[in-house]
Coordinates of C-alpha atoms in Angstrom, one line a residue:
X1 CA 147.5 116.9 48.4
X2 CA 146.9 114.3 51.1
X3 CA 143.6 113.7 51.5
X4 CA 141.3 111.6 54.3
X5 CA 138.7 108.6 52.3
X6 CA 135.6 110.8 53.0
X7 CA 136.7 114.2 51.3
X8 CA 135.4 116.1 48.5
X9 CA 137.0 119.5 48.5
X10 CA 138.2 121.6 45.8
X11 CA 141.9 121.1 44.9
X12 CA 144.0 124.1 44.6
X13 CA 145.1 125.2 41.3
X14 CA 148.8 124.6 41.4
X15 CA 148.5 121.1 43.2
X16 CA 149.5 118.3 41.0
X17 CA 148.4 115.1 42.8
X18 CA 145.6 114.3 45.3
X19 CA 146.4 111.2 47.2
X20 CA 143.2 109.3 48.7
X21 CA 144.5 107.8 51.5
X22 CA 142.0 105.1 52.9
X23 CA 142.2 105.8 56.6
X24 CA 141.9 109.0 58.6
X25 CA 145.6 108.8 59.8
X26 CA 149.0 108.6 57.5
X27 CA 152.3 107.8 57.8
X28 CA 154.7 109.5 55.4
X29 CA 158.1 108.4 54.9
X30 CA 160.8 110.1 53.5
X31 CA 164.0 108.5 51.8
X32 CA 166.4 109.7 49.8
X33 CA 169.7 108.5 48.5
X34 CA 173.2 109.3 49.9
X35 CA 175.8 107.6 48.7
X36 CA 178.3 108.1 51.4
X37 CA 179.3 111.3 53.5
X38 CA 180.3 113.2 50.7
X39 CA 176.1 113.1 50.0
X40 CA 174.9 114.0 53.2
X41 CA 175.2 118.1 53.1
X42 CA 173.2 118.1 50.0
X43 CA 170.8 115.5 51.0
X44 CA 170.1 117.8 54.2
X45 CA 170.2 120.8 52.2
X46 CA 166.9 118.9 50.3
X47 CA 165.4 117.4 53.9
X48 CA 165.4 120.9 55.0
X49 CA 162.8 122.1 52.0
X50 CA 160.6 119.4 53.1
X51 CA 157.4 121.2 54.1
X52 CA 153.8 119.7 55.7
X53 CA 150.8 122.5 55.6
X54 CA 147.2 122.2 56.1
X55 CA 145.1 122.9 53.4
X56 CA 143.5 125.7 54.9
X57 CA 147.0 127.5 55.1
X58 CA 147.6 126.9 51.5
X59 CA 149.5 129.8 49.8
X60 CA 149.3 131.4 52.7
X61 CA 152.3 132.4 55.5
X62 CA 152.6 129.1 57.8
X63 CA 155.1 128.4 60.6
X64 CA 154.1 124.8 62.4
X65 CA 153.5 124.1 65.7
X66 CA 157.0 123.8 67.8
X67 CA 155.8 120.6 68.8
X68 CA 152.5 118.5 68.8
X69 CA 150.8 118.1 72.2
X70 CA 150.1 114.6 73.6
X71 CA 147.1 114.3 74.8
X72 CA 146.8 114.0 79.1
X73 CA 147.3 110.3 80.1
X74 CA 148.8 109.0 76.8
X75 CA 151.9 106.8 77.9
X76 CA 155.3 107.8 75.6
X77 CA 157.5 105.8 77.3
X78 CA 155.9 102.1 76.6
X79 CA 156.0 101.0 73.9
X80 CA 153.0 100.7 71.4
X81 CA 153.1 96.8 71.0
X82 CA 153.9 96.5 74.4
X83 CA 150.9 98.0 75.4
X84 CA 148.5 96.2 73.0
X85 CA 149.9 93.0 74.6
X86 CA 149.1 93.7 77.6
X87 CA 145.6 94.9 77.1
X88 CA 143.0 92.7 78.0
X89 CA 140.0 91.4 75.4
X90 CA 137.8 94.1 76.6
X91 CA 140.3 96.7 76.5
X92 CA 141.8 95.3 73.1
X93 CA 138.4 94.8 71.4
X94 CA 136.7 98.1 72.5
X95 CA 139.7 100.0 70.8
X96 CA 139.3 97.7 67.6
X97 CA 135.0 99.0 67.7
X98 CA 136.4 102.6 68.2
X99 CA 139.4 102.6 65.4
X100 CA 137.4 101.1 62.9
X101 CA 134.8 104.7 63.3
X102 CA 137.5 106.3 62.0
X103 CA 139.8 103.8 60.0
X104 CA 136.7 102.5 57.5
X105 CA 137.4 98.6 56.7
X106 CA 138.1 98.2 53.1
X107 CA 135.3 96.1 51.2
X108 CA 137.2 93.2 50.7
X109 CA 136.8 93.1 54.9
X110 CA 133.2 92.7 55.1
X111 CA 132.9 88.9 56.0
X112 CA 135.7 89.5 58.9
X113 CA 133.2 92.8 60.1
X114 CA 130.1 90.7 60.0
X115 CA 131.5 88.4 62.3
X116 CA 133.3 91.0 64.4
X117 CA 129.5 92.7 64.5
X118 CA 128.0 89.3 65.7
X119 CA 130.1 89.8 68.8
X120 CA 129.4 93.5 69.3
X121 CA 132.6 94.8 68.2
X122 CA 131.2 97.3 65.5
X123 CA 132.7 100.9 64.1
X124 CA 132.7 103.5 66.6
X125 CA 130.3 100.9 69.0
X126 CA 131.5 100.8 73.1
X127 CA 132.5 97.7 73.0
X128 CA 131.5 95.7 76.3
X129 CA 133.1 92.4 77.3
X130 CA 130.8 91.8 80.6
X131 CA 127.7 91.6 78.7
X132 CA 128.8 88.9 76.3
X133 CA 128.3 85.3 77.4
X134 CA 130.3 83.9 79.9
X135 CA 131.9 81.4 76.8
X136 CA 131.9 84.1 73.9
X137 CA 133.8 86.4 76.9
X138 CA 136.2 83.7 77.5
X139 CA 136.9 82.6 73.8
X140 CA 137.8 86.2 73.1
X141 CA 140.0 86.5 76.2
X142 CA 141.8 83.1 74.5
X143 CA 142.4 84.7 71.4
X144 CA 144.9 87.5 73.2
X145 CA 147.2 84.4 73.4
X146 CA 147.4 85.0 69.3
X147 CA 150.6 87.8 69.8
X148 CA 153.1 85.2 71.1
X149 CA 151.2 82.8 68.5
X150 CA 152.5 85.6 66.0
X151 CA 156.0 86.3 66.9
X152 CA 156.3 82.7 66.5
X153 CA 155.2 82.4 63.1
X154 CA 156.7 85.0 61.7
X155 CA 160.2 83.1 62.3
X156 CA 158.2 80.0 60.9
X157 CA 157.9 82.1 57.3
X158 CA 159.1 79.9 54.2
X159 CA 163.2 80.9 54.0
X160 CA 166.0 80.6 51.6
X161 CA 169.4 79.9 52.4
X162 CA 168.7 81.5 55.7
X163 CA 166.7 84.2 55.3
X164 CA 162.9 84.8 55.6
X165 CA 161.8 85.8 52.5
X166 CA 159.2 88.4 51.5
X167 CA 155.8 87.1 50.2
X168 CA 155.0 88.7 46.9
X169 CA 151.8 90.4 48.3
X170 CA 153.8 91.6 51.0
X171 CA 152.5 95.2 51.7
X172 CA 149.3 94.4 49.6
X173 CA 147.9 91.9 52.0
X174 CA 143.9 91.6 51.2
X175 CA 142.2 89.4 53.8
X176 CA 145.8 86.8 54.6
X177 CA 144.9 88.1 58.4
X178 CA 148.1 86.4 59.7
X179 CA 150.6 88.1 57.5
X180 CA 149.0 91.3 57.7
X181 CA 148.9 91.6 61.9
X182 CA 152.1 89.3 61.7
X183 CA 153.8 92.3 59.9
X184 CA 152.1 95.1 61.8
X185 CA 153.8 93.6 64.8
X186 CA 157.1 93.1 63.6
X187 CA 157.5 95.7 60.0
X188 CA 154.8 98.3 60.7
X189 CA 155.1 100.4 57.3
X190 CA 156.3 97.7 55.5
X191 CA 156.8 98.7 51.7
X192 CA 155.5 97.1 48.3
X193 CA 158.4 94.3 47.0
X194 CA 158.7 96.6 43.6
X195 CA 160.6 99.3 45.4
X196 CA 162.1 97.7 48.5
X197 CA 162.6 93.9 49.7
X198 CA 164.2 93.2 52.9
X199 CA 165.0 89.0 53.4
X200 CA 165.9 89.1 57.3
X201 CA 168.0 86.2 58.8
X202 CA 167.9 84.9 62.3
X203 CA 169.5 81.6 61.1
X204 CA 172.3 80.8 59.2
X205 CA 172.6 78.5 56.4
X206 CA 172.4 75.6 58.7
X207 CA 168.9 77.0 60.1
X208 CA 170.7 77.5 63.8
X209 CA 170.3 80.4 65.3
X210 CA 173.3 83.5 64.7
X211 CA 175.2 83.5 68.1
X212 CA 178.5 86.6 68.2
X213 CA 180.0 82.9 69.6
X214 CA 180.3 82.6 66.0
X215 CA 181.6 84.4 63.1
X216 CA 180.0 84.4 59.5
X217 CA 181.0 84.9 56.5
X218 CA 178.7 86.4 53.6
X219 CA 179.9 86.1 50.7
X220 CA 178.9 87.3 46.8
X221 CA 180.5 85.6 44.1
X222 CA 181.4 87.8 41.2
X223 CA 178.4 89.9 39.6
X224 CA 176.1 88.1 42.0
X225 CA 175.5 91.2 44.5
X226 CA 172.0 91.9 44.7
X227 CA 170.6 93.4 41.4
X228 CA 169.2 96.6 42.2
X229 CA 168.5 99.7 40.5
X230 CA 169.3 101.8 43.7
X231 CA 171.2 100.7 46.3
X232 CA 171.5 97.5 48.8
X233 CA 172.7 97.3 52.3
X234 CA 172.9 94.7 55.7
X235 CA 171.9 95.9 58.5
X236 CA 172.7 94.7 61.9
X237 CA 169.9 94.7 64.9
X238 CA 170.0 92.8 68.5
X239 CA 167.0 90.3 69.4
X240 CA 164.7 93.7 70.3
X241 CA 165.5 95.0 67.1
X242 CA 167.5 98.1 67.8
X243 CA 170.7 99.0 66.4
X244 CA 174.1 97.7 68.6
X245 CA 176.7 100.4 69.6
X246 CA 180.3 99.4 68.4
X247 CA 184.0 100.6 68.3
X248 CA 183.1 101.5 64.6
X249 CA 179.6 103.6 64.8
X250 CA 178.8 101.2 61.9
X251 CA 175.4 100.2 62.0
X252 CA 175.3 98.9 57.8
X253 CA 177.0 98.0 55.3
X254 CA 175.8 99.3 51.8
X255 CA 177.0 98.9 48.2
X256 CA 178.4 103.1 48.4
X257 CA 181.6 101.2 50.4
X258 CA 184.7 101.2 49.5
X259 CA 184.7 97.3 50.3
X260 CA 188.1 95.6 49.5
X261 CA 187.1 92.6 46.8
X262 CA 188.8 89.4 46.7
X263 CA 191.3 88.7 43.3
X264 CA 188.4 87.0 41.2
X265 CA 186.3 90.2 41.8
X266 CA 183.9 88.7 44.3
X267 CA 182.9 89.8 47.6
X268 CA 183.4 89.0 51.3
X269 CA 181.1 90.8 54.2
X270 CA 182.4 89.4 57.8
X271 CA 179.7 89.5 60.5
X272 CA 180.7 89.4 63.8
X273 CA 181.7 90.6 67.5
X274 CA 185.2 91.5 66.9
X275 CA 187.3 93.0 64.3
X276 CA 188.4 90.4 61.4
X277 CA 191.7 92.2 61.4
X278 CA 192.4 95.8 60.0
X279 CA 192.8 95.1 56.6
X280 CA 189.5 93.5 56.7
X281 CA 187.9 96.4 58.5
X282 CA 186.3 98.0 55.5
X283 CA 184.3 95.0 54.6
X284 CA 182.9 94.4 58.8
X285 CA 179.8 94.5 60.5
X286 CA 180.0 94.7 64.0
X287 CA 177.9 92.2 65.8
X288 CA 176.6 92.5 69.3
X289 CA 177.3 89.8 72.1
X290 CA 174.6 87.1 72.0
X291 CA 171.9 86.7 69.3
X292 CA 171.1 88.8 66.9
X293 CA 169.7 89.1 63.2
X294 CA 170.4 90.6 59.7
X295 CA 168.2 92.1 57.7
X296 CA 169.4 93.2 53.6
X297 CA 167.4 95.8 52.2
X298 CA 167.2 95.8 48.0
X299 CA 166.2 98.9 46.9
X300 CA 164.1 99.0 43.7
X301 CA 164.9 95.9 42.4
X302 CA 166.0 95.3 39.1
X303 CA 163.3 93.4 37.1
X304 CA 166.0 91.9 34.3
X305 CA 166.9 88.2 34.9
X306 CA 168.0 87.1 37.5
X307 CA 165.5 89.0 39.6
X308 CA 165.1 89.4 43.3
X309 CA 161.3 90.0 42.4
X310 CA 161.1 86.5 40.7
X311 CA 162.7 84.6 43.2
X312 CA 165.5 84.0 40.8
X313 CA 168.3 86.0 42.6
X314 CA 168.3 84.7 45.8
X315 CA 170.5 85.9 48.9
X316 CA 173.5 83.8 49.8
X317 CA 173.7 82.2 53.2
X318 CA 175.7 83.5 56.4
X319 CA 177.7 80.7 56.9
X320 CA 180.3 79.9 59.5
X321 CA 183.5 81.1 59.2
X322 CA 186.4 78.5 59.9

């Protein structure tokens, strides 16, 4: 049972866990495991049982809506952080007032409220930038400027061989302002380090930026893949963060591979534009033309020495290939 911060209902008999969530609106995200084609017809067979019903339909007959209506005037097409960047201070600030009415701060937030309260931006208050003083009005104006401020620091974040690396509290944020909106612009739904952790690399191991002018090499030495109790993969994404098409409809590479290992057992991954050659096929990830960045994703990392958790497993750089 999924259940909003303010309610105290009765929980049917045959539910085994209430979840409290701590806002008014959820996000649930599915994953499961499939280890290659062979997986997917029973991992659809299992999607397919997948059910969401309201409470008040509970052991009932339900069949949900067809779709969900969008409310009249709601743009779909733009998208969300595209919006919010191009809202003005009144525009931005108002919604703030009106989402915290229904998304409660958590306590750790009151200092950051009190202050936000000074300037009239309060829960579920209509926010009004014209009757603020001409300097408060123009200060707040100013601080729009703070969302190319964030897409800069977030490639400024501390990085190993490469790749940004995710802060420990990463998902669990508490009042580090910056991370959190810095994350909510760039990873919204990010997940807790113990069950995923996903280093991303603009850079190679020289700290210059990956150009398809280029090709890189990753490369694992023996036993020195990512330690994971589930499964790793590299994923490939273009500077706006969507997947590239390619000759081989090969967005990933994950451990479930049939890679093809070199003599003394370690591992080669080529990154780049075009093919290494077809006996190196297996072991490619397409790159598009341009820039573009890598992300691995470690899931449910293995807490035994050396750890990804600890810091003492780190991931190799993307280096140059000759």
């Amino acid at each position: 049972l999924i259940a909003g911060p303010g309610w105290n209902g009765t929980t049917p008999a045959d539910v085994k866990q209430v979840y409290h969530s701590p806002t008014r609106f959820v996000w649930v995200n599915g994953q499961m495991q499939a280890n290659g084609p062979d997986d997917y017809d029973v991992v659809n067979a299992l999607q397919k049982q997948y059910k969401l019903t309201p409470l008040s339909a509970w052991g009932q007959p339900y069949t949900p809506p067809a779709e969900a209506p969008v409310a009249a005037g709601v743009d779909t097409k733009t998208p969300p952080t595209v919006q919010v960047q191009k809202m003005d201070a009144g525009a931005f600030f108002g919604r703030l007032a009106r989402l915290m009415k229904d998304t409660p701060p958590a306590p750790a937030d009151a200092p950051m409220v009190a202050k936000l309260k000074a300037l009239g931006i309060a829960p579920g208050n209509n926010f009004d930038l014209a009757k603020l003083d001409p300097h408060t009005a123009k200060g707040l104006q100013r601080a729009m400027d703070g969302f190319a401020l964030l897409q800069k620091g977030v490639k400024m974040l501390k990085t190993e061989n490469g790749w940004i690396v995710i802060p420990k509290d990463f998902a669990n944020y508490g009042t580090d302002y910056m991370t959190r909106a810095g994350i909510a612009l760039i990873g919204l739904g990010g997940i807790q380090p113990v069950d995923i952790t996903y280093p991303t690399a603009f850079n190679d191991g020289e700290n210059k930026p990956l150009d398809a002018a280029n090709r890189y090499l990753l490369h694992f030495d023996k036993g020195q893949e990512p330690p994971v109790n589930a499964f790793w993969s590299v994923t490939m994404y273009n500077p706006e963060s969507f997947f590239v098409a390619n000759s081989l409809n090969r967005y990933a590479l994950s451990n479930w591979m049939p890679f093809k290992r070199n003599a003394d057992g370690s591992l080669d991954l080529y990154i780049q534009k075009d093919s290494p050659g077809k006996d190196k096929e297996t072991n490619w990830l397409p790159a598009p033309a341009g820039g573009f960045n890598v992300t691995m994703r470690m899931y449910w990392p293995s807490d035994k020495a050396p750890s990804i958790i600890d810091g003492s497993w780190k991931p190799p750089a993307l280096k140059k290939a000759s």
